[in-house]
Short mmCIF file of C-alpha atoms and ligand atoms in Angstrom, two decimals:
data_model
loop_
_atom_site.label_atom_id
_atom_site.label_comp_id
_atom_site.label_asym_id
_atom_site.label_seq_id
_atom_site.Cartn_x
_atom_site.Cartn_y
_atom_site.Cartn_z
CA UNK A 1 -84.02 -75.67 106.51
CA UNK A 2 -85.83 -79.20 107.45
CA UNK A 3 -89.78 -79.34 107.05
CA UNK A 4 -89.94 -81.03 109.94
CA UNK A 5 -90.12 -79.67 114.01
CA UNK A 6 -86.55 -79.68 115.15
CA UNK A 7 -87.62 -82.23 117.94
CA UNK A 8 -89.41 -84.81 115.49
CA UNK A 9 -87.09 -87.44 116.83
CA UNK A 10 -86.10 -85.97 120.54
CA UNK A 11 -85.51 -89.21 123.08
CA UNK A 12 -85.59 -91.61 120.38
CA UNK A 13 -82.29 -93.69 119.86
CA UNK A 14 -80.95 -94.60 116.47
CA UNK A 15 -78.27 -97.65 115.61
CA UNK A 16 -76.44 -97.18 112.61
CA UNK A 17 -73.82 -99.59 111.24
CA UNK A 18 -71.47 -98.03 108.98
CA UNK A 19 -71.73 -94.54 111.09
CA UNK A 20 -68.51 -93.19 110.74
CA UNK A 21 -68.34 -91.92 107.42
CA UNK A 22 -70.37 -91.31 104.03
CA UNK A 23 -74.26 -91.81 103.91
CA UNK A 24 -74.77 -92.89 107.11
CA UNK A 25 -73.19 -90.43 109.07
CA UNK A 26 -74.91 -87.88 106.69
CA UNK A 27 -78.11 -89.66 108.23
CA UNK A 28 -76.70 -89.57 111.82
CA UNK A 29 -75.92 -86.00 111.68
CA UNK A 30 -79.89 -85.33 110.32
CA UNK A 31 -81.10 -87.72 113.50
CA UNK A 32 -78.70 -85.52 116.08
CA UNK A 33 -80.15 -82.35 114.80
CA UNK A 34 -83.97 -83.35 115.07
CA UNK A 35 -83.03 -84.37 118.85
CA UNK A 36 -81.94 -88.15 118.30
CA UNK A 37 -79.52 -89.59 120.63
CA UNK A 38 -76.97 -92.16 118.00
CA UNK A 39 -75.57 -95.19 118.43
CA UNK A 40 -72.72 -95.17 115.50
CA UNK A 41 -71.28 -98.56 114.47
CA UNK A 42 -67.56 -99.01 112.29
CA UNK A 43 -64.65 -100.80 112.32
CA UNK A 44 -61.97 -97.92 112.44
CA UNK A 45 -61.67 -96.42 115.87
CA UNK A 46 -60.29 -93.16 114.12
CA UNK A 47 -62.83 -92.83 111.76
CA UNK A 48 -65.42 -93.17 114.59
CA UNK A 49 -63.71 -90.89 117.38
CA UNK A 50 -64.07 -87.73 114.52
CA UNK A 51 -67.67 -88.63 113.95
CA UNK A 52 -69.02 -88.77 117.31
CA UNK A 53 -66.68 -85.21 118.03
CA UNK A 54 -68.61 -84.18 115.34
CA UNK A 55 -71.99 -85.31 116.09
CA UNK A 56 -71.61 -84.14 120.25
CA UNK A 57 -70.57 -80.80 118.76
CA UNK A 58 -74.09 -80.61 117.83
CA UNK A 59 -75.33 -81.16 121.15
CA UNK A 60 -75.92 -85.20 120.31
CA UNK A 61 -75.97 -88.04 122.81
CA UNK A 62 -73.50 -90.65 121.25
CA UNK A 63 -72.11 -93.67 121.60
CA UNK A 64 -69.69 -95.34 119.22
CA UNK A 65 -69.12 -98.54 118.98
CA UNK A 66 -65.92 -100.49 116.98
CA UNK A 67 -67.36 -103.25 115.44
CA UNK A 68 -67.42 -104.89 112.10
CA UNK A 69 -70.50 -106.01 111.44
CA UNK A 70 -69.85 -109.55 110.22
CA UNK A 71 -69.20 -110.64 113.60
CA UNK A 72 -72.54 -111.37 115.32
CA UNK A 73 -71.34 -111.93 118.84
CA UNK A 74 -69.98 -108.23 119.05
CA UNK A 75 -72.70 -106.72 116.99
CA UNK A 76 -74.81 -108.21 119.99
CA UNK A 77 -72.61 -107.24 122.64
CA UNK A 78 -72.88 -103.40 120.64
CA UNK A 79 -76.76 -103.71 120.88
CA UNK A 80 -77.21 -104.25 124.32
CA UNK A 81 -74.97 -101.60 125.34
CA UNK A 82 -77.17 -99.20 123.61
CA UNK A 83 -80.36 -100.69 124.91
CA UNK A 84 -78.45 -100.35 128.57
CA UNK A 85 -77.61 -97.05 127.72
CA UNK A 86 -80.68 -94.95 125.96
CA UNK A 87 -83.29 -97.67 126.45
CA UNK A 88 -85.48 -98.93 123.32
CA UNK A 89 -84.10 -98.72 119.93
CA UNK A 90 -86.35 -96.57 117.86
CA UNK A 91 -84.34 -96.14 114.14
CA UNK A 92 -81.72 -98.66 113.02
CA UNK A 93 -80.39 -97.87 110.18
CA UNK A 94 -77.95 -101.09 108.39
CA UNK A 95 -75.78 -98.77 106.44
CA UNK A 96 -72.16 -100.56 106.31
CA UNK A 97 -71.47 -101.66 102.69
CA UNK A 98 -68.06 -102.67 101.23
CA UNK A 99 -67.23 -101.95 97.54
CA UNK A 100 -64.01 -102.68 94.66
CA UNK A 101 -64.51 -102.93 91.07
CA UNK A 102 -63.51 -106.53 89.80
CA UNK A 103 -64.03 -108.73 87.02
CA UNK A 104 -65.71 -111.92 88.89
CA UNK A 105 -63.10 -114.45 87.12
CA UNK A 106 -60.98 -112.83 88.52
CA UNK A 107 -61.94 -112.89 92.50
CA UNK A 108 -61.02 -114.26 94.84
CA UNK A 109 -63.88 -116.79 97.02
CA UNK A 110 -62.68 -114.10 100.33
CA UNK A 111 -62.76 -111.15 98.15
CA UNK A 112 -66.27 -111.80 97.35
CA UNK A 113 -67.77 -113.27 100.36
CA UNK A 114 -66.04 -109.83 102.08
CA UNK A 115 -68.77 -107.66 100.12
CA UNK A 116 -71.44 -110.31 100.96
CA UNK A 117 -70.54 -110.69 104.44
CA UNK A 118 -70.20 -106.58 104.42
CA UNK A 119 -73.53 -105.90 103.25
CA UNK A 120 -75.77 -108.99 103.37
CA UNK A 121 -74.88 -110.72 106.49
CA UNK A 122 -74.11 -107.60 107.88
CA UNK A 123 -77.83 -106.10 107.18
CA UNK A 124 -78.95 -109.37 109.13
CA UNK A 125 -76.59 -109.30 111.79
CA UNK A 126 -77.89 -105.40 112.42
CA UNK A 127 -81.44 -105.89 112.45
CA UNK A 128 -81.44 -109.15 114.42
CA UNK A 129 -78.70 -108.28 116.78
CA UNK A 130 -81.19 -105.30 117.49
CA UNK A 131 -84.52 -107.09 117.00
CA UNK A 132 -85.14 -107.78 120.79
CA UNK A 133 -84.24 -104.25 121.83
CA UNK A 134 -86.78 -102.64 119.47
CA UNK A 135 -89.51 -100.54 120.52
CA UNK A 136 -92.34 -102.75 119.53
CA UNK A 137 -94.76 -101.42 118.24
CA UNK A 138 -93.26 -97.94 116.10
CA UNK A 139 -89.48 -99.14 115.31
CA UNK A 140 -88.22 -98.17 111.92
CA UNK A 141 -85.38 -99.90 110.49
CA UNK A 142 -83.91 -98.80 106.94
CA UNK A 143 -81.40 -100.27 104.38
CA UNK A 144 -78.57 -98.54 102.44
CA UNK A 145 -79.02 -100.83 99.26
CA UNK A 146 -77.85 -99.51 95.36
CA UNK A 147 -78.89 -99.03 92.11
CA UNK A 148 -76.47 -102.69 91.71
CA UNK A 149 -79.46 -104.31 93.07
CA UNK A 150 -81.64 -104.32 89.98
CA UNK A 151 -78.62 -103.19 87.33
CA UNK A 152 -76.83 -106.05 86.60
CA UNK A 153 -73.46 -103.98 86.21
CA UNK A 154 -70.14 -105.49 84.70
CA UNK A 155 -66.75 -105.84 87.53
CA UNK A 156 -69.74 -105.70 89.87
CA UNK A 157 -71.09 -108.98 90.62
CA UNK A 158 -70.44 -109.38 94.06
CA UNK A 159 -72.17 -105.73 94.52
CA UNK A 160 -75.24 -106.85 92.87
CA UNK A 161 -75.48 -109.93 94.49
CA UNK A 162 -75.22 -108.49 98.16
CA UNK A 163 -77.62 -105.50 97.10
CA UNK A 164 -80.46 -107.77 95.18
CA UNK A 165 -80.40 -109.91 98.48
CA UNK A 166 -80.41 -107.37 100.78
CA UNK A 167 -83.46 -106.00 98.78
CA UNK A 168 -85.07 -109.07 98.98
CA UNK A 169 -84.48 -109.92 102.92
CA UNK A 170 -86.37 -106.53 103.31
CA UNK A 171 -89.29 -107.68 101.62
CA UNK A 172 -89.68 -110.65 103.25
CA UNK A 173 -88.69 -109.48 106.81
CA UNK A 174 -91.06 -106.22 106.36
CA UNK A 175 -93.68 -109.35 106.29
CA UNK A 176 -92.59 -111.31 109.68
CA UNK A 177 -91.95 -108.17 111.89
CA UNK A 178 -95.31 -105.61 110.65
CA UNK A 179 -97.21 -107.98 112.95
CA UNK A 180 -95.17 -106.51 116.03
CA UNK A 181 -95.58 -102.88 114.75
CA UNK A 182 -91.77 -103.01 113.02
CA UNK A 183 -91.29 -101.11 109.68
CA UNK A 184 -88.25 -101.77 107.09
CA UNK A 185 -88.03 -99.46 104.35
CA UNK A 186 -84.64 -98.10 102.77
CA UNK A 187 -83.17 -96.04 100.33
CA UNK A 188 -81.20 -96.85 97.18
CA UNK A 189 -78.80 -93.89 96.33
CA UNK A 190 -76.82 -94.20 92.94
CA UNK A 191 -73.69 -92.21 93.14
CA UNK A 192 -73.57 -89.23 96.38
CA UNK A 193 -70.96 -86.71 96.28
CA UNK A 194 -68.43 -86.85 98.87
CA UNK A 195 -68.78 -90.90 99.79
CA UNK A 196 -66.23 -93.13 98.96
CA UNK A 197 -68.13 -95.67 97.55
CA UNK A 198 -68.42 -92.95 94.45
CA UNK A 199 -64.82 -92.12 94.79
CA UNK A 200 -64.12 -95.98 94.09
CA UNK A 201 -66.82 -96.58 91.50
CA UNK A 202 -65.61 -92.99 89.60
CA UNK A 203 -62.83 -95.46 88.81
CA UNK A 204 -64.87 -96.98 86.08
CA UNK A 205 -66.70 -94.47 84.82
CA UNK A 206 -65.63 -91.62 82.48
CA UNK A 207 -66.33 -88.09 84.74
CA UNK A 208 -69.40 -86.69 82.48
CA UNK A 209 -71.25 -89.48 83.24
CA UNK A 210 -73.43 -88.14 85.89
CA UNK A 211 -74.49 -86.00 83.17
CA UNK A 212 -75.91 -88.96 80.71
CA UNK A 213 -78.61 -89.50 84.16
CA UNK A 214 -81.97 -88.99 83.90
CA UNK A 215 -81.56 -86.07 86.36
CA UNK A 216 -77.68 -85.24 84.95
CA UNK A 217 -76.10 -84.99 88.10
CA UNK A 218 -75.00 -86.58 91.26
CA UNK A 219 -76.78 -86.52 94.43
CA UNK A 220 -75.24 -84.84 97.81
CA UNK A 221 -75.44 -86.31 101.33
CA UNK A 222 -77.62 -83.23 102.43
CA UNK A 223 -80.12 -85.12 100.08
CA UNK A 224 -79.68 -88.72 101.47
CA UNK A 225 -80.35 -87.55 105.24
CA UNK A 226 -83.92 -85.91 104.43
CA UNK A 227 -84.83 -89.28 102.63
CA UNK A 228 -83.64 -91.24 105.73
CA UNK A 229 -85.70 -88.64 107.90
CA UNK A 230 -88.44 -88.76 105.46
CA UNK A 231 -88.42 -92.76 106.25
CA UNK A 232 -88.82 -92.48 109.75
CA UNK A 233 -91.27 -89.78 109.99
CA UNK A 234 -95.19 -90.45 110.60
CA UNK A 235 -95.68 -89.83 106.67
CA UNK A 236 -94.59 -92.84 105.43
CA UNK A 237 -96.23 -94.74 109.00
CA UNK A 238 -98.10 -97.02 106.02
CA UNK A 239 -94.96 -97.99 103.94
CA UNK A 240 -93.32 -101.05 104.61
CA UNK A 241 -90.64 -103.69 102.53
CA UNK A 242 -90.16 -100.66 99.86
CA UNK A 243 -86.79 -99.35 98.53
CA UNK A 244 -86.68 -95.38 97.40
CA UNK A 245 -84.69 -95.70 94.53
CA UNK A 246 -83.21 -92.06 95.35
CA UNK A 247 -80.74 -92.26 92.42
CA UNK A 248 -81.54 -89.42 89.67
CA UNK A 249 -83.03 -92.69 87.37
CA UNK A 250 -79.81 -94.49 87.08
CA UNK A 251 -82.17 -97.66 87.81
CA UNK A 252 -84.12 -96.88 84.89
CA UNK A 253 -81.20 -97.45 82.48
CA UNK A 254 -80.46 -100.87 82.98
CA UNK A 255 -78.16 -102.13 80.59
CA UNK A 256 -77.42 -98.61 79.61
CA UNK A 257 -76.00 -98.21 82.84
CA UNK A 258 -73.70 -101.24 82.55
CA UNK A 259 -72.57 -100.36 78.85
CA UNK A 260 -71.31 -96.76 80.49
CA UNK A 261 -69.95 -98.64 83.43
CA UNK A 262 -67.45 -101.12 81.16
CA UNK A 263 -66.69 -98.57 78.37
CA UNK A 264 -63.96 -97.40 80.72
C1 HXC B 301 -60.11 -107.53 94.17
C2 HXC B 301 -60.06 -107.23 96.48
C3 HXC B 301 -59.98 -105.82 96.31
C4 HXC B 301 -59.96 -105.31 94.96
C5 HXC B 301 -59.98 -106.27 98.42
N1 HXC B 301 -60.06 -107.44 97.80
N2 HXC B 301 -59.95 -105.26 97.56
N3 HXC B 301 -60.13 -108.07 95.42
N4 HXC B 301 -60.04 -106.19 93.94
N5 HXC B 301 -59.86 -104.01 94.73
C6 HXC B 301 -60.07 -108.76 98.39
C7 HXC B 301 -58.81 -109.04 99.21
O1 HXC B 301 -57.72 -109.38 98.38
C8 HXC B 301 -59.27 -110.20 100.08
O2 HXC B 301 -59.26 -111.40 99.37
C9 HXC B 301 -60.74 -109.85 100.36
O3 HXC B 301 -61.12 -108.92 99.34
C10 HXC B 301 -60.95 -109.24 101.71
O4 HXC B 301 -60.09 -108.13 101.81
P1 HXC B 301 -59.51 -107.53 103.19
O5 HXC B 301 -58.42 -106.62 102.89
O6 HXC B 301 -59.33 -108.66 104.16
O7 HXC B 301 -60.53 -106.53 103.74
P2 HXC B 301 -61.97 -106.53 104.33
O8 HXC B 301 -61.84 -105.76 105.54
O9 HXC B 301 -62.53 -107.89 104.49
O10 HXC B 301 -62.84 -105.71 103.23
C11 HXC B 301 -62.28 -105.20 102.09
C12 HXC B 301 -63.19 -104.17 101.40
C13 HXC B 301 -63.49 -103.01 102.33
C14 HXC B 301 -64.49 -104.91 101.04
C15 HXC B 301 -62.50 -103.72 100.13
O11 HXC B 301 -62.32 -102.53 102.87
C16 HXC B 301 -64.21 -101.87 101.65
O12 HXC B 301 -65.03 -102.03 100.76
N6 HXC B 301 -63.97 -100.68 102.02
C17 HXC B 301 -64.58 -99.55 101.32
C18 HXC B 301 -65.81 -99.08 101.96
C19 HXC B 301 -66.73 -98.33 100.98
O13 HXC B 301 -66.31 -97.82 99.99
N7 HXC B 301 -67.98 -98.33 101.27
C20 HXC B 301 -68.95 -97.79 100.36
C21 HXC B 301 -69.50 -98.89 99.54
S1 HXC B 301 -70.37 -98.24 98.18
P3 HXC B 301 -58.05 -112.48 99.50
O14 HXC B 301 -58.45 -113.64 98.65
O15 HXC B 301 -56.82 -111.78 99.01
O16 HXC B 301 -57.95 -112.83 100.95
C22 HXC B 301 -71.63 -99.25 97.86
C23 HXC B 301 -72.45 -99.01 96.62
C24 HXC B 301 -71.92 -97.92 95.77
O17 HXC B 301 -71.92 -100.12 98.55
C25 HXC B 301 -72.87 -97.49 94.73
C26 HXC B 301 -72.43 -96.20 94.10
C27 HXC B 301 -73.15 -95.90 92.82
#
């Protein structure tokens, strides 16, 4: 059972790219049951008709919108459909990531700027696309980054280049937009049961390795939605530009990491 009231977050909206599956719906289905009305955000119309079933069988105001979030002009055409619809934007949550395990000699300039354009310019296009719908001040916007932000991590590259910049737009946005009462934190999760970023990345890593962690195991979504709620609660109302590395200390291990991570 949450700590928190079950109406901590009744009438406030929340826009989350990459809604329809993994993390972030994990998150959305947290926000729905504290009373949040969602705005969900993916490219598969499929993926996004199950989760909003899912999320209105909980009683949730949803709307889902097919989008991918490299293109700006519909990510702003998503945004003001949710501002027409619930109002001011309280929670945005730039979730969509894109992942493959490749050497970089080997890929190709689209197969990398894909991740980039996934993660990075899609973390911009969220918040800024959203930026003028905000409730200002007392938004709280959140990134999904990864432990590939600050583990340099063989076949990889293109992962830890999108995540270290995403990491690093926080920081310096968290700057710009505290002065209009606009907080960016955001959570780094290592490997979550049940997401398919783990399913792909399990690919290159023998199975027991969850158990060579700091805290041997992997995480679960249940586990990723009470950091995101933690995040936009009143307790962390004085945190801004920090990532939670939720991850069970993979980002202590460094090259460690990486050695486990090509031995396969
Ligand atoms: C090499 C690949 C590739 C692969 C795609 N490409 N898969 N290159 N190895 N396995 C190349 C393609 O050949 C193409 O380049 C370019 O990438 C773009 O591919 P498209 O098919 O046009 O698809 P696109 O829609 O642009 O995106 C592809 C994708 C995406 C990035 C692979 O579909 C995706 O990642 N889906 C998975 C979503 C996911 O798992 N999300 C969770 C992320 S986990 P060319 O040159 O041929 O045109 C995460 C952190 C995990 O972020 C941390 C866990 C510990």
């Amino acid at each position: 059972m949450s700590i928190f009231r079950a109406d901590l977050l009744k009438g406030q909206t929340a826009f989350i790219t990459g809604g329809s599956s993994g993390i972030n719906l994990g998150i959305a289905h947290r926000f729905v049951e504290h009373g949040a009305n969602v705005v969900i955000v993916a490219r598969n119309p499929e993926k996004l008709a199950a989760a909003r079933a899912g999320l209105e069988a909980k009683g949730g105001r949803v709307m889902a919108c097919s989008v991918d979030v490299r293109d700006y002009e519909s990510m702003a055409k998503a945004a003001a459909e949710a501002a027409a619809e619930f109002g001011a934007i309280d929670i945005v949550v730039a979730g969509a990531a894109g992942n493959f395990i490749a050497p970089a000699a080997a890929m190709s300039a689209n197969a990398f700027a894909a991740v980039v354009g996934i993660d990075l310019q899609g973390t911009f296009n969220t918040f800024r696309s959203t930026f003028e719908y905000l409730r200002k001040p007392g938004a709280r916007l959140m990134v999904i980054s990864a432990p590939q932000a600050v583990n340099p991590t063989p076949l990889q590259a293109h992962v830890c280049a999108a995540k270290a910049g995403i990491e690093a737009f926080v920081r310096s946005a968290a700057i710009e937009w505290g002065a209009v009462g606009v907080r960016i934190n955001g959570i780094s999760p290592g490997g979550v049961l049940g997401t398919e970023g783990l399913e792909r990345l399990s690919a290159g890593l023998d199975e027991k390795f969850s158990q060579s962690l700091p805290v041997p195991r992997y995480a679960t979504l249940d586990e990723m939605a009470d950091m995101a709620l933690i995040l936009v609660t009143p307790v962390t109302d004085y945190m801004t530009g920090h990532i939670v590395a939720l991850d069970g200390g993979i980002s202590l291990l460094g090259g460690t990491y990486a050695q486990a991570f090509q031995k396969k």
